[in-house]
PDB file of C-alpha atoms and ligand atoms in Angstrom:
ATOM      1  CA  VAL U 245       0.099   0.235   0.080  1.00 68.00           C
ATOM      2  CA  SER U 246       1.540   3.226  -1.115  1.00 81.00           C
ATOM      3  CA  SER U 247       1.797   6.117   1.507  1.00 89.00           C
ATOM      4  CA  ALA U 248      -1.052   7.965  -0.378  1.00 89.00           C
ATOM      5  CA  ALA U 249      -3.178   5.215  -0.239  1.00 91.00           C
ATOM      6  CA  ALA U 250      -2.693   4.733   3.519  1.00 94.00           C
ATOM      7  CA  LEU U 251      -3.313   8.491   4.115  1.00 94.00           C
ATOM      8  CA  LEU U 252      -6.828   8.349   2.180  1.00 96.00           C
ATOM      9  CA  ASP U 253      -7.454   5.253   4.357  1.00 96.00           C
ATOM     10  CA  ASP U 254      -6.696   6.942   7.590  1.00 97.00           C
ATOM     11  CA  PHE U 255      -8.737   9.652   6.590  1.00 98.00           C
ATOM     12  CA  ALA U 256     -11.825   7.996   5.264  1.00 98.00           C
ATOM     13  CA  ALA U 257     -11.730   5.930   8.935  1.00 98.00           C
ATOM     14  CA  ARG U 258     -11.519   8.979  10.853  1.00 98.00           C
ATOM     15  CA  ILE U 259     -14.617  10.344   8.874  1.00 98.00           C
ATOM     16  CA  VAL U 260     -16.656   7.099   9.163  1.00 98.00           C
ATOM     17  CA  ALA U 261     -15.668   6.772  13.023  1.00 98.00           C
ATOM     18  CA  LYS U 262     -17.647  10.008  13.658  1.00 97.00           C
ATOM     19  CA  ASN U 263     -20.389   9.531  10.924  1.00 98.00           C
ATOM     20  CA  PRO U 264     -20.831   6.158  10.681  1.00 98.00           C
ATOM     21  CA  GLN U 265     -23.998   6.488   8.371  1.00 97.00           C
ATOM     22  CA  HIS U 266     -21.426   8.156   5.723  1.00 97.00           C
ATOM     23  CA  ALA U 267     -19.699   5.264   5.227  1.00 98.00           C
ATOM     24  CA  SER U 268     -20.982   3.415   2.050  1.00 97.00           C
ATOM     25  CA  PHE U 269     -21.224   7.144   0.269  1.00 97.00           C
ATOM     26  CA  LEU U 270     -17.562   7.890   1.168  1.00 98.00           C
ATOM     27  CA  ALA U 271     -16.810   4.216   0.274  1.00 97.00           C
ATOM     28  CA  SER U 272     -18.517   4.694  -3.179  1.00 97.00           C
ATOM     29  CA  SER U 273     -17.015   8.033  -3.757  1.00 97.00           C
ATOM     30  CA  LEU U 274     -13.571   6.839  -3.198  1.00 96.00           C
ATOM     31  CA  SER U 275     -14.134   3.960  -5.392  1.00 95.00           C
ATOM     32  CA  LEU U 276     -15.274   6.130  -8.268  1.00 93.00           C
ATOM     33  CA  MET U 277     -12.676   8.379  -8.447  1.00 95.00           C
ATOM     34  CA  SER U 278      -9.812   8.326 -10.993  1.00 94.00           C
ATOM     35  CA  ALA U 279      -6.395   7.587 -10.124  1.00 94.00           C
ATOM     36  CA  GLU U 280      -5.348  11.149 -10.855  1.00 95.00           C
ATOM     37  CA  ALA U 281      -8.186  12.767  -8.330  1.00 95.00           C
ATOM     38  CA  HIS U 282      -6.914  10.257  -5.779  1.00 95.00           C
ATOM     39  CA  ALA U 283      -3.515  11.915  -6.191  1.00 95.00           C
ATOM     40  CA  SER U 284      -4.938  15.464  -6.009  1.00 96.00           C
ATOM     41  CA  LEU U 285      -6.728  14.720  -2.829  1.00 97.00           C
ATOM     42  CA  SER U 286      -3.957  13.093  -1.065  1.00 96.00           C
ATOM     43  CA  GLN U 287      -1.902  16.346  -2.380  1.00 97.00           C
ATOM     44  CA  TYR U 288      -4.289  18.374  -0.805  1.00 98.00           C
ATOM     45  CA  ILE U 289      -4.358  16.619   2.274  1.00 98.00           C
ATOM     46  CA  ASP U 290      -0.562  16.426   2.380  1.00 97.00           C
ATOM     47  CA  TYR U 291      -0.720  20.443   1.824  1.00 97.00           C
ATOM     48  CA  CYS U 292      -3.191  20.907   5.060  1.00 98.00           C
ATOM     49  CA  LEU U 293      -0.868  18.574   7.028  1.00 97.00           C
ATOM     50  CA  ALA U 294       2.325  20.882   5.915  1.00 96.00           C
ATOM     51  CA  ALA U 295       0.146  23.790   6.925  1.00 95.00           C
ATOM     52  CA  GLY U 296       0.169  22.505  10.704  1.00 96.00           C
ATOM     53  CA  LEU U 297      -3.267  20.819  10.445  1.00 97.00           C
ATOM     54  CA  ASP U 298      -3.669  17.022  11.616  1.00 95.00           C
ATOM     55  CA  ILE U 299      -5.721  14.336   9.890  1.00 97.00           C
ATOM     56  CA  GLY U 300      -8.399  14.243  12.791  1.00 98.00           C
ATOM     57  CA  TYR U 301      -9.232  17.943  12.252  1.00 98.00           C
ATOM     58  CA  LEU U 302      -9.550  17.550   8.598  1.00 98.00           C
ATOM     59  CA  ALA U 303     -11.914  14.526   9.074  1.00 98.00           C
ATOM     60  CA  ASP U 304     -14.054  16.904  11.545  1.00 98.00           C
ATOM     61  CA  CYS U 305     -14.020  19.799   8.801  1.00 98.00           C
ATOM     62  CA  TYR U 306     -15.315  17.133   6.213  1.00 98.00           C
ATOM     63  CA  ASN U 307     -17.859  16.079   8.650  1.00 98.00           C
ATOM     64  CA  THR U 308     -18.832  19.641   9.647  1.00 98.00           C
ATOM     65  CA  ILE U 309     -19.890  20.512   6.191  1.00 98.00           C
ATOM     66  CA  THR U 310     -21.374  17.250   5.498  1.00 98.00           C
ATOM     67  CA  ILE U 311     -23.617  17.120   8.704  1.00 97.00           C
ATOM     68  CA  ASP U 312     -24.660  20.813   8.564  1.00 97.00           C
ATOM     69  CA  THR U 313     -25.926  20.137   4.657  1.00 97.00           C
ATOM     70  CA  GLN U 314     -28.029  17.099   5.688  1.00 97.00           C
ATOM     71  CA  LEU U 315     -29.779  19.260   8.801  1.00 97.00           C
ATOM     72  CA  GLU U 316     -30.293  22.118   6.049  1.00 98.00           C
ATOM     73  CA  GLN U 317     -31.835  19.444   3.663  1.00 97.00           C
ATOM     74  CA  ILE U 318     -34.402  18.265   6.564  1.00 98.00           C
ATOM     75  CA  TYR U 319     -35.273  21.845   6.929  1.00 98.00           C
ATOM     76  CA  PHE U 320     -35.823  22.467   3.196  1.00 98.00           C
ATOM     77  CA  ARG U 321     -37.752  19.545   2.731  1.00 97.00           C
ATOM     78  CA  LYS U 322     -40.076  20.507   5.020  1.00 98.00           C
ATOM     79  CA  HIS U 323     -40.489  24.185   4.445  1.00 98.00           C
ATOM     80  CA  LYS U 324     -39.352  24.334   0.866  1.00 97.00           C
ATOM     81  CA  ARG U 325     -37.298  27.296   1.551  1.00 98.00           C
ATOM     82  CA  TYR U 326     -33.927  28.273   3.024  1.00 98.00           C
ATOM     83  CA  ARG U 327     -33.540  28.527   6.576  1.00 98.00           C
ATOM     84  CA  TRP U 328     -31.951  32.278   6.056  1.00 98.00           C
ATOM     85  CA  SER U 329     -32.645  34.721   3.720  1.00 98.00           C
ATOM     86  CA  GLN U 330     -30.502  38.095   4.691  1.00 98.00           C
ATOM     87  CA  PHE U 331     -26.850  37.972   5.047  1.00 98.00           C
ATOM     88  CA  SER U 332     -26.798  39.368   8.615  1.00 98.00           C
ATOM     89  CA  GLN U 333     -28.529  36.205   9.754  1.00 98.00           C
ATOM     90  CA  VAL U 334     -25.411  34.234   8.668  1.00 97.00           C
ATOM     91  CA  ALA U 335     -22.594  36.325   8.680  1.00 97.00           C
ATOM     92  CA  ASP U 336     -21.526  36.258  12.165  1.00 97.00           C
ATOM     93  CA  LYS U 337     -22.325  32.420  12.330  1.00 97.00           C
ATOM     94  CA  VAL U 338     -20.208  31.658   9.272  1.00 97.00           C
ATOM     95  CA  TYR U 339     -18.087  34.034   7.597  1.00 97.00           C
ATOM     96  CA  PHE U 340     -16.965  36.230  10.516  1.00 97.00           C
ATOM     97  CA  ASN U 341     -16.522  33.035  12.656  1.00 98.00           C
ATOM     98  CA  ASP U 342     -12.874  32.306  12.222  1.00 98.00           C
ATOM     99  CA  THR U 343     -13.259  28.835  13.891  1.00 98.00           C
ATOM    100  CA  TYR U 344     -16.499  27.623  11.728  1.00 98.00           C
ATOM    101  CA  MET U 345     -15.286  29.226   8.552  1.00 98.00           C
ATOM    102  CA  ARG U 346     -11.832  27.444   8.705  1.00 98.00           C
ATOM    103  CA  LYS U 347     -13.691  24.172   9.087  1.00 98.00           C
ATOM    104  CA  TYR U 348     -16.286  24.914   6.415  1.00 98.00           C
ATOM    105  CA  MET U 349     -13.818  26.113   3.910  1.00 98.00           C
ATOM    106  CA  TYR U 350     -11.574  23.227   4.379  1.00 98.00           C
ATOM    107  CA  GLY U 351     -14.356  20.888   4.466  1.00 98.00           C
ATOM    108  CA  LEU U 352     -15.638  22.297   1.243  1.00 98.00           C
ATOM    109  CA  ALA U 353     -12.225  21.966  -0.394  1.00 98.00           C
ATOM    110  CA  LEU U 354     -12.473  18.212   0.452  1.00 98.00           C
ATOM    111  CA  THR U 355     -15.999  17.879  -0.910  1.00 98.00           C
ATOM    112  CA  SER U 356     -14.523  18.966  -4.472  1.00 98.00           C
ATOM    113  CA  PHE U 357     -12.683  15.751  -4.453  1.00 98.00           C
ATOM    114  CA  LEU U 358     -14.958  13.521  -2.477  1.00 98.00           C
ATOM    115  CA  TRP U 359     -18.534  14.546  -3.443  1.00 97.00           C
ATOM    116  CA  PRO U 360     -19.367  13.303  -6.999  1.00 96.00           C
ATOM    117  CA  ASN U 361     -21.643  16.537  -7.873  1.00 97.00           C
ATOM    118  CA  HIS U 362     -18.705  18.994  -6.587  1.00 97.00           C
ATOM    119  CA  ALA U 363     -16.183  16.863  -8.354  1.00 97.00           C
ATOM    120  CA  ALA U 364     -18.138  16.908 -11.650  1.00 97.00           C
ATOM    121  CA  ILE U 365     -18.392  20.917 -11.322  1.00 98.00           C
ATOM    122  CA  HIS U 366     -14.394  20.744 -10.325  1.00 97.00           C
ATOM    123  CA  ASP U 367     -13.863  18.914 -13.693  1.00 97.00           C
ATOM    124  CA  PHE U 368     -15.741  21.231 -15.806  1.00 98.00           C
ATOM    125  CA  PHE U 369     -14.002  24.161 -14.463  1.00 98.00           C
ATOM    126  CA  ARG U 370     -10.509  22.318 -15.416  1.00 97.00           C
ATOM    127  CA  ARG U 371     -12.191  21.228 -18.832  1.00 98.00           C
ATOM    128  CA  THR U 372     -13.190  24.867 -19.863  1.00 98.00           C
ATOM    129  CA  PHE U 373     -10.627  26.841 -18.166  1.00 98.00           C
ATOM    130  CA  PRO U 374      -8.484  28.832 -20.768  1.00 97.00           C
ATOM    131  CA  ARG U 375      -5.039  27.677 -20.715  1.00 96.00           C
ATOM    132  CA  ASP U 376      -2.117  29.922 -20.720  1.00 89.00           C
ATOM    133  CA  ILE U 377      -4.090  33.068 -21.759  1.00 95.00           C
ATOM    134  CA  GLY U 378      -2.442  35.649 -19.526  1.00 95.00           C
ATOM    135  CA  GLY U 379      -3.778  39.009 -18.540  1.00 96.00           C
ATOM    136  CA  ARG U 380      -5.800  39.630 -15.374  1.00 96.00           C
ATOM    137  CA  TYR U 381      -7.593  37.144 -13.473  1.00 97.00           C
ATOM    138  CA  LEU U 382     -10.311  38.259 -11.022  1.00 97.00           C
ATOM    139  CA  GLU U 383     -11.788  35.455  -8.322  1.00 98.00           C
ATOM    140  CA  ILE U 384     -14.878  36.604  -6.388  1.00 98.00           C
ATOM    141  CA  GLY U 385     -15.240  34.793  -2.981  1.00 98.00           C
ATOM    142  CA  PRO U 386     -12.180  32.287  -3.484  1.00 98.00           C
ATOM    143  CA  GLY U 387     -12.894  31.073   0.076  1.00 98.00           C
ATOM    144  CA  HIS U 388     -10.429  27.946   0.383  1.00 98.00           C
ATOM    145  CA  GLY U 389      -8.440  29.165  -2.533  1.00 98.00           C
ATOM    146  CA  TYR U 390      -8.243  26.271  -4.442  1.00 98.00           C
ATOM    147  CA  TYR U 391      -9.732  27.260  -7.502  1.00 98.00           C
ATOM    148  CA  LEU U 392      -7.390  30.613  -7.540  1.00 98.00           C
ATOM    149  CA  MET U 393      -4.617  28.423  -6.912  1.00 98.00           C
ATOM    150  CA  GLU U 394      -5.514  26.369  -9.993  1.00 97.00           C
ATOM    151  CA  ALA U 395      -6.442  29.115 -12.235  1.00 98.00           C
ATOM    152  CA  ALA U 396      -2.849  30.623 -11.506  1.00 97.00           C
ATOM    153  CA  ARG U 397      -1.184  27.274 -12.596  1.00 96.00           C
ATOM    154  CA  LEU U 398      -3.478  26.982 -15.863  1.00 96.00           C
ATOM    155  CA  GLY U 399      -3.771  30.226 -16.777  1.00 95.00           C
ATOM    156  CA  GLY U 400      -0.176  31.940 -16.686  1.00 93.00           C
ATOM    157  CA  PHE U 401      -1.803  35.242 -15.770  1.00 96.00           C
ATOM    158  CA  ASP U 402       0.328  38.530 -14.878  1.00 95.00           C
ATOM    159  CA  THR U 403      -1.901  39.223 -12.160  1.00 95.00           C
ATOM    160  CA  LEU U 404      -4.371  37.804  -9.855  1.00 97.00           C
ATOM    161  CA  VAL U 405      -7.041  39.382  -7.718  1.00 97.00           C
ATOM    162  CA  GLY U 406      -9.250  37.608  -5.199  1.00 98.00           C
ATOM    163  CA  VAL U 407     -12.143  39.672  -3.476  1.00 98.00           C
ATOM    164  CA  ASP U 408     -13.573  37.700  -0.311  1.00 98.00           C
ATOM    165  CA  ILE U 409     -15.880  38.999   2.286  1.00 98.00           C
ATOM    166  CA  SER U 410     -14.375  36.794   4.927  1.00 98.00           C
ATOM    167  CA  ALA U 411     -10.879  37.374   6.296  1.00 98.00           C
ATOM    168  CA  THR U 412     -10.663  33.752   7.203  1.00 98.00           C
ATOM    169  CA  SER U 413     -11.197  32.830   3.443  1.00 98.00           C
ATOM    170  CA  LEU U 414      -8.351  35.304   2.463  1.00 98.00           C
ATOM    171  CA  ALA U 415      -5.988  33.890   4.884  1.00 98.00           C
ATOM    172  CA  LEU U 416      -6.602  30.232   3.443  1.00 98.00           C
ATOM    173  CA  THR U 417      -6.419  31.681   0.074  1.00 98.00           C
ATOM    174  CA  ARG U 418      -3.237  33.372   0.983  1.00 98.00           C
ATOM    175  CA  ASP U 419      -1.976  30.375   2.461  1.00 98.00           C
ATOM    176  CA  ILE U 420      -2.565  27.875  -0.455  1.00 98.00           C
ATOM    177  CA  VAL U 421      -1.010  30.299  -2.820  1.00 97.00           C
ATOM    178  CA  ARG U 422       1.949  30.494  -1.163  1.00 97.00           C
ATOM    179  CA  HIS U 423       2.467  26.841  -0.456  1.00 97.00           C
ATOM    180  CA  SER U 424       1.744  26.337  -4.026  1.00 96.00           C
ATOM    181  CA  GLY U 425       4.300  28.510  -5.135  1.00 96.00           C
ATOM    182  CA  VAL U 426       2.024  30.172  -7.642  1.00 95.00           C
ATOM    183  CA  ASP U 427       2.911  33.557  -6.319  1.00 94.00           C
ATOM    184  CA  ARG U 428       6.219  33.260  -7.465  1.00 94.00           C
ATOM    185  CA  SER U 429       5.234  33.588 -11.325  1.00 90.00           C
ATOM    186  CA  SER U 430       2.272  35.998 -10.813  1.00 91.00           C
ATOM    187  CA  ARG U 431       1.452  39.015  -8.534  1.00 95.00           C
ATOM    188  CA  ILE U 432      -1.370  38.137  -6.633  1.00 97.00           C
ATOM    189  CA  THR U 433      -3.727  40.672  -4.520  1.00 96.00           C
ATOM    190  CA  LEU U 434      -6.270  39.512  -1.932  1.00 97.00           C
ATOM    191  CA  ILE U 435      -8.709  41.892  -0.742  1.00 97.00           C
ATOM    192  CA  ALA U 436     -11.246  41.692   2.009  1.00 97.00           C
ATOM    193  CA  THR U 437     -14.444  43.418   0.915  1.00 97.00           C
ATOM    194  CA  ASP U 438     -17.783  42.647  -0.050  1.00 98.00           C
ATOM    195  CA  PHE U 439     -17.848  42.270  -4.181  1.00 97.00           C
ATOM    196  CA  LEU U 440     -20.423  44.923  -3.953  1.00 97.00           C
ATOM    197  CA  ALA U 441     -17.984  47.714  -2.772  1.00 97.00           C
ATOM    198  CA  PHE U 442     -14.966  46.600  -4.730  1.00 96.00           C
ATOM    199  CA  PHE U 443     -13.658  49.519  -6.716  1.00 88.00           C
ATOM    200  CA  GLU U 444     -11.194  48.607  -9.819  1.00 82.00           C
ATOM    201  CA  SER U 445     -10.750  51.518 -12.059  1.00 69.00           C
ATOM    202  CA  SER U 446      -8.379  49.631 -14.443  1.00 68.00           C
ATOM    203  CA  ALA U 447      -8.772  47.850 -17.558  1.00 67.00           C
ATOM    204  CA  ASP U 448     -10.597  44.488 -18.300  1.00 86.00           C
ATOM    205  CA  TYR U 449     -10.029  41.196 -16.893  1.00 96.00           C
ATOM    206  CA  SER U 450      -9.213  38.212 -19.191  1.00 96.00           C
ATOM    207  CA  CYS U 451     -10.826  35.958 -16.875  1.00 98.00           C
ATOM    208  CA  ILE U 452     -13.485  36.203 -14.010  1.00 98.00           C
ATOM    209  CA  VAL U 453     -14.489  33.483 -11.801  1.00 98.00           C
ATOM    210  CA  MET U 454     -16.973  33.111  -9.310  1.00 98.00           C
ATOM    211  CA  GLY U 455     -17.666  29.791  -7.443  1.00 98.00           C
ATOM    212  CA  GLU U 456     -20.651  29.301  -5.161  1.00 98.00           C
ATOM    213  CA  VAL U 457     -21.177  33.158  -4.389  1.00 98.00           C
ATOM    214  CA  LEU U 458     -24.655  33.624  -5.941  1.00 98.00           C
ATOM    215  CA  GLU U 459     -26.806  31.640  -3.872  1.00 98.00           C
ATOM    216  CA  HIS U 460     -24.799  33.339  -0.653  1.00 98.00           C
ATOM    217  CA  VAL U 461     -26.097  36.794  -1.351  1.00 98.00           C
ATOM    218  CA  GLU U 462     -29.246  38.828  -1.134  1.00 98.00           C
ATOM    219  CA  GLU U 463     -29.081  40.579  -4.551  1.00 98.00           C
ATOM    220  CA  PRO U 464     -27.464  37.947  -6.978  1.00 98.00           C
ATOM    221  CA  ALA U 465     -28.221  40.163 -10.053  1.00 98.00           C
ATOM    222  CA  ARG U 466     -25.922  42.808  -8.860  1.00 98.00           C
ATOM    223  CA  PHE U 467     -23.166  40.419  -8.627  1.00 98.00           C
ATOM    224  CA  LEU U 468     -23.764  39.661 -12.161  1.00 98.00           C
ATOM    225  CA  ARG U 469     -24.493  42.968 -13.757  1.00 97.00           C
ATOM    226  CA  LYS U 470     -21.006  43.846 -12.206  1.00 96.00           C
ATOM    227  CA  ILE U 471     -19.236  41.156 -13.664  1.00 96.00           C
ATOM    228  CA  ALA U 472     -20.536  41.989 -17.085  1.00 96.00           C
ATOM    229  CA  GLU U 473     -19.481  45.793 -16.452  1.00 94.00           C
ATOM    230  CA  MET U 474     -15.880  44.573 -15.663  1.00 95.00           C
ATOM    231  CA  SER U 475     -15.587  42.068 -18.481  1.00 95.00           C
ATOM    232  CA  GLY U 476     -14.435  43.005 -22.228  1.00 95.00           C
ATOM    233  CA  ASP U 477     -15.546  41.256 -25.478  1.00 95.00           C
ATOM    234  CA  THR U 478     -13.193  38.236 -24.882  1.00 96.00           C
ATOM    235  CA  THR U 479     -13.401  37.670 -21.056  1.00 97.00           C
ATOM    236  CA  HIS U 480     -13.758  34.191 -20.121  1.00 98.00           C
ATOM    237  CA  ILE U 481     -16.464  34.302 -17.517  1.00 98.00           C
ATOM    238  CA  TYR U 482     -17.291  31.107 -15.026  1.00 98.00           C
ATOM    239  CA  ILE U 483     -20.136  31.120 -12.477  1.00 98.00           C
ATOM    240  CA  THR U 484     -21.212  28.182 -10.503  1.00 98.00           C
ATOM    241  CA  THR U 485     -24.256  28.160  -8.257  1.00 98.00           C
ATOM    242  CA  CYS U 486     -26.833  25.710  -7.298  1.00 98.00           C
ATOM    243  CA  ILE U 487     -30.679  25.054  -7.202  1.00 98.00           C
ATOM    244  CA  ASN U 488     -32.657  23.825  -4.355  1.00 98.00           C
ATOM    245  CA  ALA U 489     -29.455  23.164  -2.333  1.00 98.00           C
ATOM    246  CA  PRO U 490     -29.662  23.876   1.059  1.00 98.00           C
ATOM    247  CA  ALA U 491     -26.541  24.874   2.991  1.00 98.00           C
ATOM    248  CA  ILE U 492     -26.047  26.710   6.356  1.00 96.00           C
ATOM    249  CA  ASP U 493     -25.544  29.940   4.510  1.00 98.00           C
ATOM    250  CA  HIS U 494     -27.001  29.731   1.498  1.00 98.00           C
ATOM    251  CA  ILE U 495     -29.846  32.664   1.465  1.00 98.00           C
ATOM    252  CA  TYR U 496     -31.073  33.076  -2.485  1.00 98.00           C
ATOM    253  CA  LEU U 497     -33.066  30.327  -3.669  1.00 98.00           C
ATOM    254  CA  PHE U 498     -32.894  29.286  -7.272  1.00 98.00           C
ATOM    255  CA  CYS U 499     -35.423  26.795  -8.211  1.00 97.00           C
ATOM    256  CA  ASP U 500     -34.681  26.294 -12.036  1.00 95.00           C
ATOM    257  CA  PRO U 501     -31.716  26.707 -14.197  1.00 95.00           C
ATOM    258  CA  ALA U 502     -33.920  29.150 -16.629  1.00 97.00           C
ATOM    259  CA  GLU U 503     -34.262  31.444 -13.880  1.00 98.00           C
ATOM    260  CA  ILE U 504     -30.369  32.030 -13.574  1.00 98.00           C
ATOM    261  CA  VAL U 505     -29.818  32.020 -17.086  1.00 98.00           C
ATOM    262  CA  SER U 506     -32.688  34.882 -17.357  1.00 98.00           C
ATOM    263  CA  MET U 507     -31.258  36.911 -14.766  1.00 98.00           C
ATOM    264  CA  ALA U 508     -27.692  36.634 -16.155  1.00 98.00           C
ATOM    265  CA  ASN U 509     -29.203  37.871 -19.540  1.00 98.00           C
ATOM    266  CA  ASP U 510     -30.848  40.817 -17.955  1.00 98.00           C
ATOM    267  CA  CYS U 511     -27.543  41.641 -16.642  1.00 98.00           C
ATOM    268  CA  GLY U 512     -25.869  41.834 -20.069  1.00 98.00           C
ATOM    269  CA  LEU U 513     -24.195  38.189 -19.995  1.00 98.00           C
ATOM    270  CA  ALA U 514     -24.689  35.398 -22.635  1.00 98.00           C
ATOM    271  CA  VAL U 515     -24.329  31.598 -21.471  1.00 98.00           C
ATOM    272  CA  VAL U 516     -21.704  29.597 -23.634  1.00 98.00           C
ATOM    273  CA  GLU U 517     -21.993  26.441 -21.895  1.00 98.00           C
ATOM    274  CA  GLN U 518     -24.102  25.123 -18.787  1.00 98.00           C
ATOM    275  CA  PHE U 519     -23.187  22.220 -16.858  1.00 98.00           C
ATOM    276  CA  CYS U 520     -25.542  20.609 -14.162  1.00 98.00           C
ATOM    277  CA  ALA U 521     -24.325  17.886 -11.915  1.00 98.00           C
ATOM    278  CA  SER U 522     -27.440  16.381 -10.290  1.00 96.00           C
ATOM    279  CA  TYR U 523     -27.910  15.349  -6.762  1.00 95.00           C
ATOM    280  CA  VAL U 524     -25.914  11.835  -6.152  1.00 92.00           C
ATOM    281  CA  GLY U 525     -27.620   8.966  -7.412  1.00 93.00           C
ATOM    282  CA  LYS U 526     -30.610  10.933  -9.049  1.00 96.00           C
ATOM    283  CA  THR U 527     -31.499  12.039 -12.715  1.00 96.00           C
ATOM    284  CA  LEU U 528     -31.908  15.418 -13.488  1.00 95.00           C
ATOM    285  CA  GLU U 529     -35.684  14.873 -14.267  1.00 96.00           C
ATOM    286  CA  GLU U 530     -35.799  13.332 -10.598  1.00 97.00           C
ATOM    287  CA  CYS U 531     -34.023  16.420  -9.156  1.00 97.00           C
ATOM    288  CA  ARG U 532     -36.884  18.784 -10.737  1.00 95.00           C
ATOM    289  CA  GLU U 533     -39.852  16.649  -9.513  1.00 96.00           C
ATOM    290  CA  ARG U 534     -38.304  16.137  -6.115  1.00 96.00           C
ATOM    291  CA  GLN U 535     -36.729  19.516  -5.616  1.00 96.00           C
ATOM    292  CA  LEU U 536     -33.242  17.822  -5.186  1.00 97.00           C
ATOM    293  CA  ALA U 537     -30.188  19.957  -4.948  1.00 98.00           C
ATOM    294  CA  VAL U 538     -28.449  20.317  -8.460  1.00 98.00           C
ATOM    295  CA  ASN U 539     -25.083  21.973  -8.746  1.00 98.00           C
ATOM    296  CA  ILE U 540     -24.702  24.233 -11.999  1.00 98.00           C
ATOM    297  CA  ALA U 541     -22.019  25.847 -13.524  1.00 98.00           C
ATOM    298  CA  TYR U 542     -21.656  28.254 -16.518  1.00 98.00           C
ATOM    299  CA  VAL U 543     -19.035  29.419 -18.907  1.00 98.00           C
ATOM    300  CA  MET U 544     -20.376  32.968 -19.949  1.00 98.00           C
ATOM    301  CA  LYS U 545     -19.335  35.875 -21.994  1.00 98.00           C
ATOM    302  CA  ARG U 546     -20.487  39.378 -21.866  1.00 97.00           C
ATOM    303  CA  ALA U 547     -23.354  39.707 -24.049  1.00 97.00           C
TER     304      ALA U 547
HETATM  305  C1  SAM Y 660     -19.085  28.800  -0.681  1.00 52.73           C
HETATM  306  S1  SAM Y 660     -17.592  29.776  -0.661  1.00 52.73           S
HETATM  307  C2  SAM Y 660     -17.116  29.394  -2.195  1.00 52.73           C
HETATM  308  C3  SAM Y 660     -15.674  28.830  -2.293  1.00 52.73           C
HETATM  309  C4  SAM Y 660     -15.002  28.630  -3.679  1.00 52.73           C
HETATM  310  N1  SAM Y 660     -15.388  29.764  -4.398  1.00 52.73           N
HETATM  311  C5  SAM Y 660     -15.693  27.304  -4.260  1.00 52.73           C
HETATM  312  O1  SAM Y 660     -16.442  27.424  -5.479  1.00 52.73           O
HETATM  313  O2  SAM Y 660     -15.632  26.433  -3.676  1.00 52.73           O
HETATM  314  C6  SAM Y 660     -17.991  31.236  -0.739  1.00 52.73           C
HETATM  315  C7  SAM Y 660     -17.341  32.337  -0.366  1.00 52.73           C
HETATM  316  O3  SAM Y 660     -17.800  33.318  -0.935  1.00 52.73           O
HETATM  317  C8  SAM Y 660     -17.628  34.635   0.067  1.00 52.73           C
HETATM  318  N2  SAM Y 660     -18.589  35.678  -0.199  1.00 52.73           N
HETATM  319  C9  SAM Y 660     -20.042  35.689   0.451  1.00 52.73           C
HETATM  320  N3  SAM Y 660     -20.438  36.836   0.050  1.00 52.73           N
HETATM  321  C10 SAM Y 660     -19.701  37.473  -0.474  1.00 52.73           C
HETATM  322  C11 SAM Y 660     -19.291  39.218  -0.902  1.00 52.73           C
HETATM  323  N4  SAM Y 660     -20.695  39.817  -0.848  1.00 52.73           N
HETATM  324  N5  SAM Y 660     -18.210  39.226  -1.736  1.00 52.73           N
HETATM  325  C12 SAM Y 660     -17.059  38.914  -1.609  1.00 52.73           C
HETATM  326  N6  SAM Y 660     -16.936  37.390  -1.201  1.00 52.73           N
HETATM  327  C13 SAM Y 660     -18.407  36.929  -0.929  1.00 52.73           C
HETATM  328  C14 SAM Y 660     -17.682  33.902   1.113  1.00 52.73           C
HETATM  329  O4  SAM Y 660     -16.757  34.671   2.212  1.00 52.73           O
HETATM  330  C15 SAM Y 660     -16.611  32.617   0.828  1.00 52.73           C
HETATM  331  O5  SAM Y 660     -15.254  32.436   0.916  1.00 52.73           O
END
């Protein structure tokens, strides 16, 4: 058994020890993952260990997001809405709570390998990402920073800017960027602010990424409009969100992909490619009928 395989076995065992109901989901996820995905996951865990975390804490991070999401799913099934609808109702519990936010963000990064729906979105990001385009990159809500780090590797940008409302998210992003060394080839600026308050006087970005932010804000259309305003004719725009997907801090409920596309169109954006990842083990049709969570990603252009 390789040391990477032993590490993943240990990680999985610790998750299951605290959350035995998750055992079959996890075993199935791990068995469906490609060798490349196994390697990326164990590299991410290695990075976390090198950053001073321990494997038990990482298992706790993963269990935190899994269990909290399950609790919100129960609420959503009963009430047909997300528990909260205002930023102020979740801000102190989540974004400005350093202990919780760290767990949530490390957990979220781990789900991008371990939850088949999140892994499918992650693959779509890599598959559609413009390689070696250079220029300036903007990411709104980098959170754990994994996508920003990958973008720096894939895109060959001169400058990358990350804007996040949570100081904890920016600390995590700063750490992964430094550890991976991508800050040696590009200039990376991380700014703690609400994207709606972010002011940039300079030119267009060659790429703008906003993963899982729209459902976290009260007025998603303002985010889309601002992205359109900051884009040029050729800017690669990548946006993800979700439908009927409760989570502790999801406050804006989208019920149908058509709603998102029409909002984007109204804000001056055109969809180039759409990708839907259905609830694990269900078809998109079943998800529509039973209001199950669907993750959704778009490549867009300024219209
Ligand atoms: C769920 S995480 C997404 C992390 C990562 N982009 C991904 O796709 O996995 C959402 C991130 O958006 C940030 N965020 C929420 N509202 C924001 C706002 N108004 N302006 C900037 N960032 C915001 C949060 O602090 C958090 O880091």
